[in-house]
Every structure is written in structure tokens, then in C-alpha cells.
Amino acid sequence: MSAPLFLVEALPVADTLTLDGPEGHHAATVQRLRVGEELILADGRGGTAAAVVTAVGRGALDLTVTSRGYVDASVPRIVVVQGIAKGERGELAVQAMTEVGVDEIVPWAASRSVTQWRGERGVRAREKWAATAREAAKQARRAWLPVVAGAPDESTATVAARISGAAAGFVLHEEAQDRLTTVELPTTGEIVLVVGPEGGIAPAEVDAFRAAGARPVRLGPAVLRTSTAGVAALSVLATRLARW
């Protein structure tokens, strides 16, 4: 089994350190790491440090760094614009997409989104997505922490502007003729993938994204839930881009 990963604000400069705070508590109290066991520290921006536990305290570990590394960012970047979903479906989508390698997630206030993020509620909901992505990145041992970007409820116009500046844009749509498995993909820049909410993407939104340069695509004959469509599409892209 691979060594567990813990996220830190900055990697240690010295060869010894104490891991405390929430990550230290999780390592010492929840995972119950013991002297001699190994772990990985990551800054969420590609930097890593392997370390071994030399002492265990109350909610903290003393560590000795054994090696340092850096993981290059994936190219092209994959950005998923996720229609805001009700209940836990949005968080399930964020968790799964993080595990399979999404680079950035943008919450989108689609016209058919049942749940609307407004004011403080929106800020809290977005923070919950970010926390979900953080925990999923640790579980997946990712050196890069995906960004949960934009406002809590990005507008269709803002999403269209993001697509217009990308190397490629795709909109998952059940009536599309082109398949994500066969469309041409860029080798650099940014791929923006739009996933609709439970009620799907409205025709006016599809038109706006087309005008910005996006291409409607489908995955197959089945209509997937908003919580699974993004991760299925990312699996296709990860395979075609040789990430997997």
C-alpha cells in the first residue's frame, strides 16, 4: 500500500519537522501512524517530500525528510464546468472528478439548476466543494490540488468567455452527434468541459457555448446523472491524453 499523503501550506526547508494542526491530528490520531512508518507531504502545487515518522505525540508527528520531488502539472489542463446540483450530488461529482484527475472545477449556475447558490449560502457551498476536493486529492495521493474556481455561481456568460479563451471546449449533451471518444483534442492549453445539472442544459445555453467555440459531444447511448457524467468524461479524456 502506498504511503498516505498530507497537504501542507509549504514544504519544509529543513530535514526535520513536526507535523501538527489538523493534518498532524489526522496522521497521529485518526490514521495512527507509528515510528518508522512513511508518509508523503505535498504542497498541492506539485512539490512533494517523503518522510519517516521518528516520534509520535498528541495530535502531532516528528518527521525526518528522506527525499524531495516535484510533479509537473498535466498538459493540457482539464477544467470541468459543473452545473450546480442539489443535495450531495455536486459533492459526489467533485470527489470522483478529483480522484480521476480534474485540474479545475467551476461551479455553474445553469438555468435548470434546482439549487441556487446565493450570498453566504453560496460561499459556504463553494467552500464545501473545495474541502471535498482537498480530501479526495489526499485519498488519491495527488501532488496537485484541483482548484475550485470562479464565483460560487458562475453565469453562463462567464462560462462562455472561459470557453472562448480555451484550446478546446466541449459540452456534454445527450443529443450530440459527435462522441468524446473520437473528437480531436489539443495537446497544450486548456480543455473546458461543461456538465449540466439534473435538468440538463437549456437550448439557449448550448447556443451560447457553441457561439463561444464549444462542441457538443456525447459519451454513449445512456443518459448519465450529473454526479457521474463528469467523471465518465474525464476517464475518457485521461485515457486519450495518456494520463492513464
mmCIF file of C-alpha atoms in Angstrom:
data_model
loop_
_atom_site.group_PDB
_atom_site.id
_atom_site.type_symbol
_atom_site.label_atom_id
_atom_site.label_comp_id
_atom_site.label_asym_id
_atom_site.label_seq_id
_atom_site.Cartn_x
_atom_site.Cartn_y
_atom_site.Cartn_z
ATOM 1 C CA MET A 1 0.000 0.000 0.000
ATOM 2 C CA SER A 2 1.329 3.451 -0.894
ATOM 3 C CA ALA A 3 2.275 5.914 1.810
ATOM 4 C CA PRO A 4 -0.508 8.295 2.932
ATOM 5 C CA LEU A 5 -0.344 11.885 1.711
ATOM 6 C CA PHE A 6 -0.854 15.015 3.811
ATOM 7 C CA LEU A 7 -1.236 18.525 2.472
ATOM 8 C CA VAL A 8 0.808 21.384 3.933
ATOM 9 C CA GLU A 9 0.919 25.084 3.121
ATOM 10 C CA ALA A 10 4.638 24.910 2.367
ATOM 11 C CA LEU A 11 7.113 22.074 2.213
ATOM 12 C CA PRO A 12 9.776 22.025 4.947
ATOM 13 C CA VAL A 13 13.171 23.524 4.190
ATOM 14 C CA ALA A 14 14.901 21.615 6.970
ATOM 15 C CA ASP A 15 15.263 17.845 7.081
ATOM 16 C CA THR A 16 13.296 17.506 10.324
ATOM 17 C CA LEU A 17 9.905 18.916 11.256
ATOM 18 C CA THR A 18 6.799 18.446 13.351
ATOM 19 C CA LEU A 19 3.520 17.806 11.559
ATOM 20 C CA ASP A 20 0.791 19.258 13.770
ATOM 21 C CA GLY A 21 -2.536 21.039 13.307
ATOM 22 C CA PRO A 22 -5.402 19.255 11.518
ATOM 23 C CA GLU A 23 -3.054 17.178 9.342
ATOM 24 C CA GLY A 24 -0.944 16.141 12.322
ATOM 25 C CA HIS A 25 -4.083 15.180 14.249
ATOM 26 C CA HIS A 26 -5.325 13.109 11.336
ATOM 27 C CA ALA A 27 -1.964 11.378 10.913
ATOM 28 C CA ALA A 28 -1.336 10.660 14.598
ATOM 29 C CA THR A 29 -4.839 10.172 15.996
ATOM 30 C CA VAL A 30 -7.005 9.017 13.092
ATOM 31 C CA GLN A 31 -4.567 7.055 10.939
ATOM 32 C CA ARG A 32 -2.444 6.125 13.951
ATOM 33 C CA LEU A 33 0.885 6.282 12.162
ATOM 34 C CA ARG A 34 3.756 4.891 14.190
ATOM 35 C CA VAL A 35 7.517 5.372 14.421
ATOM 36 C CA GLY A 36 9.239 4.056 11.311
ATOM 37 C CA GLU A 37 6.239 4.449 9.012
ATOM 38 C CA GLU A 38 6.495 6.592 5.890
ATOM 39 C CA LEU A 39 4.280 9.362 4.592
ATOM 40 C CA ILE A 40 4.261 11.988 1.861
ATOM 41 C CA LEU A 41 3.912 15.728 2.326
ATOM 42 C CA ALA A 42 2.572 17.771 -0.605
ATOM 43 C CA ASP A 43 2.003 21.480 -1.063
ATOM 44 C CA GLY A 44 -0.793 20.991 -3.606
ATOM 45 C CA ARG A 45 1.271 22.738 -6.270
ATOM 46 C CA GLY A 46 3.393 19.804 -7.420
ATOM 47 C CA GLY A 47 6.001 19.783 -4.656
ATOM 48 C CA THR A 48 6.390 16.646 -2.531
ATOM 49 C CA ALA A 49 8.570 15.381 0.299
ATOM 50 C CA ALA A 50 8.798 11.799 1.524
ATOM 51 C CA ALA A 51 9.325 11.478 5.261
ATOM 52 C CA VAL A 52 9.559 8.875 8.002
ATOM 53 C CA VAL A 53 7.993 9.151 11.462
ATOM 54 C CA THR A 54 10.578 9.476 14.249
ATOM 55 C CA ALA A 55 8.243 10.258 17.176
ATOM 56 C CA VAL A 56 4.505 10.364 17.892
ATOM 57 C CA GLY A 57 2.930 12.938 20.170
ATOM 58 C CA ARG A 58 -0.613 14.025 20.991
ATOM 59 C CA GLY A 59 -2.021 15.084 17.625
ATOM 60 C CA ALA A 60 1.440 15.512 16.105
ATOM 61 C CA LEU A 61 4.281 13.623 14.476
ATOM 62 C CA ASP A 62 8.003 14.298 14.378
ATOM 63 C CA LEU A 63 9.359 13.575 10.899
ATOM 64 C CA THR A 64 12.619 13.249 9.055
ATOM 65 C CA VAL A 65 12.545 14.066 5.344
ATOM 66 C CA THR A 66 14.089 11.315 3.221
ATOM 67 C CA SER A 67 13.593 12.713 -0.285
ATOM 68 C CA ARG A 68 12.037 15.592 -2.194
ATOM 69 C CA GLY A 69 10.337 15.720 -5.555
ATOM 70 C CA TYR A 70 8.220 17.679 -7.964
ATOM 71 C CA VAL A 71 5.398 16.506 -10.225
ATOM 72 C CA ASP A 72 4.846 18.543 -13.373
ATOM 73 C CA ALA A 73 1.375 19.908 -13.993
ATOM 74 C CA SER A 74 -0.646 17.958 -16.541
ATOM 75 C CA VAL A 75 -0.874 19.388 -20.054
ATOM 76 C CA PRO A 76 -3.375 20.171 -21.377
ATOM 77 C CA ARG A 77 -5.256 21.268 -18.245
ATOM 78 C CA ILE A 78 -8.770 19.873 -17.884
ATOM 79 C CA VAL A 79 -11.373 22.252 -16.485
ATOM 80 C CA VAL A 80 -14.861 20.962 -15.700
ATOM 81 C CA VAL A 81 -17.701 23.453 -15.504
ATOM 82 C CA GLN A 82 -20.130 21.612 -13.235
ATOM 83 C CA GLY A 83 -23.783 22.622 -13.136
ATOM 84 C CA ILE A 84 -24.793 23.170 -9.518
ATOM 85 C CA ALA A 85 -26.715 20.124 -8.299
ATOM 86 C CA LYS A 86 -28.965 19.645 -5.305
ATOM 87 C CA GLY A 87 -28.058 17.738 -2.180
ATOM 88 C CA GLU A 88 -24.873 15.720 -2.169
ATOM 89 C CA ARG A 89 -24.719 15.117 -5.925
ATOM 90 C CA GLY A 90 -22.407 18.059 -6.516
ATOM 91 C CA GLU A 91 -20.028 16.929 -3.795
ATOM 92 C CA LEU A 92 -20.052 13.374 -5.164
ATOM 93 C CA ALA A 93 -19.137 14.762 -8.572
ATOM 94 C CA VAL A 94 -16.301 16.859 -7.120
ATOM 95 C CA GLN A 95 -14.938 13.894 -5.161
ATOM 96 C CA ALA A 96 -14.937 11.496 -8.094
ATOM 97 C CA MET A 97 -13.585 14.029 -10.601
ATOM 98 C CA THR A 98 -10.730 14.899 -8.256
ATOM 99 C CA GLU A 99 -9.822 11.241 -7.887
ATOM 100 C CA VAL A 100 -9.595 10.755 -11.664
ATOM 101 C CA GLY A 101 -7.534 13.876 -12.259
ATOM 102 C CA VAL A 102 -9.535 17.048 -12.899
ATOM 103 C CA ASP A 103 -7.355 20.175 -12.727
ATOM 104 C CA GLU A 104 -10.052 22.766 -12.055
ATOM 105 C CA ILE A 105 -13.755 22.762 -11.198
ATOM 106 C CA VAL A 106 -16.021 25.738 -11.878
ATOM 107 C CA PRO A 107 -19.487 25.841 -10.244
ATOM 108 C CA TRP A 108 -22.054 26.941 -12.836
ATOM 109 C CA ALA A 109 -25.476 28.450 -12.090
ATOM 110 C CA ALA A 110 -27.306 26.818 -15.013
ATOM 111 C CA SER A 111 -30.855 27.891 -15.732
ATOM 112 C CA ARG A 112 -32.107 24.408 -14.841
ATOM 113 C CA SER A 113 -30.122 24.089 -11.611
ATOM 114 C CA VAL A 114 -32.628 23.262 -8.890
ATOM 115 C CA THR A 115 -30.344 24.598 -6.185
ATOM 116 C CA GLN A 116 -29.248 28.229 -6.347
ATOM 117 C CA TRP A 117 -26.151 29.464 -4.550
ATOM 118 C CA ARG A 118 -26.735 32.977 -3.311
ATOM 119 C CA GLY A 119 -24.892 35.153 -0.795
ATOM 120 C CA GLU A 120 -23.424 33.414 2.247
ATOM 121 C CA ARG A 121 -25.066 30.136 1.290
ATOM 122 C CA GLY A 122 -23.152 30.155 -1.961
ATOM 123 C CA VAL A 123 -19.865 30.909 -0.238
ATOM 124 C CA ARG A 124 -20.387 28.025 2.207
ATOM 125 C CA ALA A 125 -21.383 25.617 -0.552
ATOM 126 C CA ARG A 126 -18.341 26.513 -2.638
ATOM 127 C CA GLU A 127 -16.083 26.062 0.395
ATOM 128 C CA LYS A 128 -17.614 22.611 0.897
ATOM 129 C CA TRP A 129 -16.716 21.707 -2.691
ATOM 130 C CA ALA A 130 -13.157 22.912 -2.057
ATOM 131 C CA ALA A 131 -12.922 20.843 1.140
ATOM 132 C CA THR A 132 -14.261 17.792 -0.709
ATOM 133 C CA ALA A 133 -11.645 18.259 -3.443
ATOM 134 C CA ARG A 134 -8.901 18.570 -0.833
ATOM 135 C CA GLU A 135 -9.821 15.326 0.919
ATOM 136 C CA ALA A 136 -10.226 13.477 -2.383
ATOM 137 C CA ALA A 137 -6.806 14.701 -3.552
ATOM 138 C CA LYS A 138 -5.243 13.290 -0.389
ATOM 139 C CA GLN A 139 -7.016 9.974 -0.859
ATOM 140 C CA ALA A 140 -5.783 9.797 -4.454
ATOM 141 C CA ARG A 141 -2.206 10.804 -3.466
ATOM 142 C CA ARG A 142 -2.302 13.773 -5.828
ATOM 143 C CA ALA A 143 0.590 16.240 -5.748
ATOM 144 C CA TRP A 144 -1.606 18.860 -7.418
ATOM 145 C CA LEU A 145 -4.721 20.045 -5.594
ATOM 146 C CA PRO A 146 -7.503 20.869 -8.062
ATOM 147 C CA VAL A 147 -8.754 24.428 -7.992
ATOM 148 C CA VAL A 148 -12.409 25.175 -7.241
ATOM 149 C CA ALA A 149 -12.513 28.432 -9.177
ATOM 150 C CA GLY A 150 -14.759 31.330 -10.033
ATOM 151 C CA ALA A 151 -17.662 32.775 -8.106
ATOM 152 C CA PRO A 152 -19.927 30.421 -6.136
ATOM 153 C CA ASP A 153 -22.341 30.573 -9.076
ATOM 154 C CA GLU A 154 -20.630 31.462 -12.353
ATOM 155 C CA SER A 155 -23.007 32.732 -15.030
ATOM 156 C CA THR A 156 -23.464 31.248 -18.480
ATOM 157 C CA ALA A 157 -21.862 34.358 -19.987
ATOM 158 C CA THR A 158 -18.770 33.928 -17.809
ATOM 159 C CA VAL A 159 -18.511 30.252 -18.720
ATOM 160 C CA ALA A 160 -18.813 31.138 -22.410
ATOM 161 C CA ALA A 161 -15.970 33.634 -22.034
ATOM 162 C CA ARG A 162 -13.829 30.922 -20.408
ATOM 163 C CA ILE A 163 -14.558 28.594 -23.333
ATOM 164 C CA SER A 164 -13.638 31.236 -25.888
ATOM 165 C CA GLY A 165 -10.167 31.513 -24.393
ATOM 166 C CA ALA A 166 -9.565 27.753 -24.157
ATOM 167 C CA ALA A 167 -7.774 25.458 -26.574
ATOM 168 C CA ALA A 168 -10.958 23.383 -26.806
ATOM 169 C CA GLY A 169 -14.434 23.402 -25.306
ATOM 170 C CA PHE A 170 -16.915 20.526 -25.080
ATOM 171 C CA VAL A 171 -20.484 20.363 -23.817
ATOM 172 C CA LEU A 172 -21.880 17.005 -22.732
ATOM 173 C CA HIS A 173 -25.269 16.707 -24.409
ATOM 174 C CA GLU A 174 -27.390 13.635 -24.966
ATOM 175 C CA GLU A 175 -28.491 14.768 -28.447
ATOM 176 C CA ALA A 176 -24.986 15.483 -29.746
ATOM 177 C CA GLN A 177 -23.788 13.532 -32.758
ATOM 178 C CA ASP A 178 -20.056 13.688 -32.063
ATOM 179 C CA ARG A 179 -18.531 11.394 -29.456
ATOM 180 C CA LEU A 180 -15.953 12.460 -26.924
ATOM 181 C CA THR A 181 -14.051 9.282 -27.754
ATOM 182 C CA THR A 182 -13.302 10.460 -31.304
ATOM 183 C CA VAL A 183 -13.196 14.288 -31.380
ATOM 184 C CA GLU A 184 -9.823 15.955 -31.879
ATOM 185 C CA LEU A 185 -8.085 17.035 -28.683
ATOM 186 C CA PRO A 186 -5.441 19.743 -28.220
ATOM 187 C CA THR A 187 -2.009 18.871 -26.882
ATOM 188 C CA THR A 188 -1.499 22.135 -24.994
ATOM 189 C CA GLY A 189 -3.566 24.826 -23.334
ATOM 190 C CA GLU A 190 -6.857 24.187 -21.614
ATOM 191 C CA ILE A 191 -9.795 21.883 -22.274
ATOM 192 C CA VAL A 192 -13.091 23.144 -20.844
ATOM 193 C CA LEU A 193 -15.784 20.505 -20.369
ATOM 194 C CA VAL A 194 -19.325 21.575 -19.456
ATOM 195 C CA VAL A 195 -21.549 19.227 -17.422
ATOM 196 C CA GLY A 196 -25.179 20.217 -16.937
ATOM 197 C CA PRO A 197 -27.300 19.975 -13.769
ATOM 198 C CA GLU A 198 -30.054 17.404 -13.124
ATOM 199 C CA GLY A 199 -32.435 19.053 -15.564
ATOM 200 C CA GLY A 200 -29.878 19.209 -18.349
ATOM 201 C CA ILE A 201 -28.570 22.145 -20.349
ATOM 202 C CA ALA A 202 -31.101 24.537 -21.854
ATOM 203 C CA PRO A 203 -31.028 25.126 -25.636
ATOM 204 C CA ALA A 204 -30.102 28.792 -25.144
ATOM 205 C CA GLU A 205 -27.108 27.748 -23.046
ATOM 206 C CA VAL A 206 -25.968 25.250 -25.666
ATOM 207 C CA ASP A 207 -26.239 28.003 -28.284
ATOM 208 C CA ALA A 208 -24.172 30.382 -26.133
ATOM 209 C CA PHE A 209 -21.461 27.790 -25.667
ATOM 210 C CA ARG A 210 -21.456 26.929 -29.371
ATOM 211 C CA ALA A 211 -21.040 30.607 -30.207
ATOM 212 C CA ALA A 212 -18.033 30.685 -27.861
ATOM 213 C CA GLY A 213 -16.439 27.781 -29.758
ATOM 214 C CA ALA A 214 -17.598 24.746 -27.776
ATOM 215 C CA ARG A 215 -18.587 21.495 -29.406
ATOM 216 C CA PRO A 216 -21.490 19.379 -28.092
ATOM 217 C CA VAL A 217 -20.410 15.769 -27.518
ATOM 218 C CA ARG A 218 -21.881 12.610 -26.088
ATOM 219 C CA LEU A 219 -20.427 9.659 -24.240
ATOM 220 C CA GLY A 220 -22.766 6.919 -25.413
ATOM 221 C CA PRO A 221 -26.440 5.952 -25.603
ATOM 222 C CA ALA A 222 -27.074 6.138 -21.845
ATOM 223 C CA VAL A 223 -28.034 9.391 -20.106
ATOM 224 C CA LEU A 224 -25.825 9.786 -17.030
ATOM 225 C CA ARG A 225 -26.557 11.660 -13.821
ATOM 226 C CA THR A 226 -24.827 14.970 -13.229
ATOM 227 C CA SER A 227 -22.825 13.298 -10.439
ATOM 228 C CA THR A 228 -21.380 10.674 -12.810
ATOM 229 C CA ALA A 229 -21.247 12.345 -16.238
ATOM 230 C CA GLY A 230 -18.166 14.429 -15.441
ATOM 231 C CA VAL A 231 -16.127 11.559 -14.042
ATOM 232 C CA ALA A 232 -17.052 9.358 -17.023
ATOM 233 C CA ALA A 233 -15.953 12.075 -19.446
ATOM 234 C CA LEU A 234 -12.735 12.663 -17.504
ATOM 235 C CA SER A 235 -11.965 8.962 -17.719
ATOM 236 C CA VAL A 236 -12.234 9.177 -21.496
ATOM 237 C CA LEU A 237 -10.009 12.260 -21.626
ATOM 238 C CA ALA A 238 -7.442 10.790 -19.219
ATOM 239 C CA THR A 239 -7.126 7.736 -21.422
ATOM 240 C CA ARG A 240 -6.955 9.639 -24.703
ATOM 241 C CA LEU A 241 -4.406 12.115 -23.317
ATOM 242 C CA ALA A 242 -2.253 9.241 -21.996
ATOM 243 C CA ARG A 243 -2.619 10.344 -18.392
ATOM 244 C CA TRP A 244 -3.664 6.786 -17.620
#
